[in-house]
Amino acid sequence: MSVDTADLSVDTADFSGEAEERARLIDEIRGLEELKCAAAAAQARAAAAFDVSTRKAQARAGVKQDELGRGVAGQVALARRVSPHAGARLLGLARILSTEMPHTLHALSTGVINEWRATILVKETACLSREDRARVDEVVAGDLAGLEQLGDRKLTARIKKLSYGLDPHSVVNRSSKAVADRYVSCRPAPDTMTYVTGLLPVTQGVGVFAALTREADRLRAAGDSRSRGQIMADTLVERVTGQARAEDVRVEVQLIMTDQTLLHGILPEPGGASAGSREAPASPGVSGDPAATAASDVLVPWVPPGAEPAVLAGYGIVPAQWARDLIRNAGSTGTGSDNRGFQGAGAGSEPNRQDNHNGWRSEGSNIRPDPRTRVWLRRLYTAPDTGRLTAMDSRARLVPDGLARFIAARDQICRMPWCGAPIRHYDHIKPFREGGQTSAENIQGLCEACNQAKEAPGWSSRDVPADRHTVETTTPTGHVYRSTAPPPPRPVLRR
């Protein structure tokens, strides 16, 4: 048997070349990471310098001492295309690195640590005096070789150990003051779920978890078919809301959907009704003019009728079938003086209730939730040519409840670019004191931070004519940012 040594040498050379290429790619990744760190340090220096310059300019303009620096974090956030909360955090980091922690800033500039580990150094020394913080900065960040070997947890432990040795009282005081920062938040999760997070004192947090665990163990021992985690989640909802069952929603949930999505499977399909079939009733989501309805449709050939996703206020896009299930299985007919009650499909007769302990509707079942649950329909009308939402005006300075609901449905979240926080304030784009009207065109939904930043000297905003509601914001430096309202769900035109 003969072996071709020439082929072997070629293969060996190919393998060697591939190995060198892989090594080069790793070197490139490392070099780019160091470049990112150096850029973060340069951004920190620029942000700190911008803060100082802006405060000086505001002081010369006669701004009150306690209002100096207002709007700076908002401008930093817009420049970095992040939320105002993130912009304020990055600005605070920049201030401390530039004025109190030069060794940490140098480590960031040279790529020894990234921006997050620089944040850990700043955050974990916040309780110390300026002198003690400088000592920790020198000991930890001054040793570049040792700092480079520390991960997040080891770095945090190292700082805490030094901080407690330097000033144990400040560390203890920081723990006691942390109780004042307890809160509960809610943020979207994938697949129409949410994260409800509570920051609690450790004893209370452990107590809550232990109580849920005991209840889950008790029900599992009694034969409950739900998993341990499902029981704990359901018990949390039931005990917080006072509901008998977790799935009995008794709060207002604003769901925005087209008439096609809502009534899919109830009314005949457009163009597909057989002779003699009854005419479909007027759409609850668009005007009754057939021409206007057709003009507002959207030609999306790959989306079947009734599959247009809906929008859940405070969450975002949800599947059409999930939205229909939420409404059609919501319970009995609502009653009220405004006669807005709606009886969901399939809720006219009492279904066979399945007593399966978990309370959730299984596939193919029709379990009616708490009969006290109500479903209300409010119509939102769109312009026939652009699909832009239309609404009423008001002469009052305060935004009426109806207009506020309309703005919340149109804007969904804070309108400032890259923010994404829940709407807390209904802001006049052109200030009311300057003749701005309380109208849908002149109102935008903002979070508290963005609304306060916008009131700083030098900020201005205006409504820009466009197919969808658009606001143009100009910062004191002359930079212009545009925000367009998200498109509402619109019917699909089939050809």
mmCIF file of N, CA, C and O in Angstrom, residues 182-186 196-200:
data_model
loop_
_atom_site.group_PDB
_atom_site.id
_atom_site.type_symbol
_atom_site.label_atom_id
_atom_site.label_comp_id
_atom_site.label_asym_id
_atom_site.label_seq_id
_atom_site.Cartn_x
_atom_site.Cartn_y
_atom_site.Cartn_z
ATOM 1 N N ARG A 182 -37.506 49.651 48.617
ATOM 2 C CA ARG A 182 -38.325 48.496 48.217
ATOM 3 C C ARG A 182 -39.380 48.944 47.193
ATOM 4 O O ARG A 182 -39.884 50.065 47.251
ATOM 5 N N TYR A 183 -39.702 48.072 46.281
ATOM 6 C CA TYR A 183 -40.663 48.412 45.220
ATOM 7 C C TYR A 183 -41.160 47.137 44.553
ATOM 8 O O TYR A 183 -40.637 46.037 44.786
ATOM 9 N N VAL A 184 -42.166 47.292 43.725
ATOM 10 C CA VAL A 184 -42.691 46.215 42.889
ATOM 11 C C VAL A 184 -42.747 46.734 41.463
ATOM 12 O O VAL A 184 -43.175 47.868 41.223
ATOM 13 N N SER A 185 -42.319 45.933 40.510
ATOM 14 C CA SER A 185 -42.347 46.333 39.102
ATOM 15 C C SER A 185 -42.968 45.230 38.265
ATOM 16 O O SER A 185 -43.054 44.075 38.690
ATOM 17 N N CYS A 186 -43.405 45.605 37.065
ATOM 18 C CA CYS A 186 -43.987 44.649 36.126
ATOM 19 C C CYS A 186 -43.416 44.938 34.746
ATOM 20 O O CYS A 186 -43.448 46.083 34.289
ATOM 21 N N VAL A 196 -43.399 39.931 37.352
ATOM 22 C CA VAL A 196 -43.756 40.809 38.463
ATOM 23 C C VAL A 196 -42.673 40.633 39.518
ATOM 24 O O VAL A 196 -42.538 39.567 40.114
ATOM 25 N N THR A 197 -41.880 41.674 39.737
ATOM 26 C CA THR A 197 -40.708 41.589 40.597
ATOM 27 C C THR A 197 -40.894 42.476 41.816
ATOM 28 O O THR A 197 -41.329 43.625 41.689
ATOM 29 N N GLY A 198 -40.572 41.951 42.971
ATOM 30 C CA GLY A 198 -40.627 42.727 44.202
ATOM 31 C C GLY A 198 -39.268 42.762 44.875
ATOM 32 O O GLY A 198 -38.660 41.716 45.110
ATOM 33 N N LEU A 199 -38.777 43.966 45.160
ATOM 34 C CA LEU A 199 -37.543 44.129 45.922
ATOM 35 C C LEU A 199 -37.939 44.351 47.378
ATOM 36 O O LEU A 199 -38.500 45.398 47.723
ATOM 37 N N LEU A 200 -37.664 43.370 48.236
ATOM 38 C CA LEU A 200 -38.135 43.382 49.611
ATOM 39 C C LEU A 200 -36.971 43.194 50.574
ATOM 40 O O LEU A 200 -35.917 42.660 50.193
#
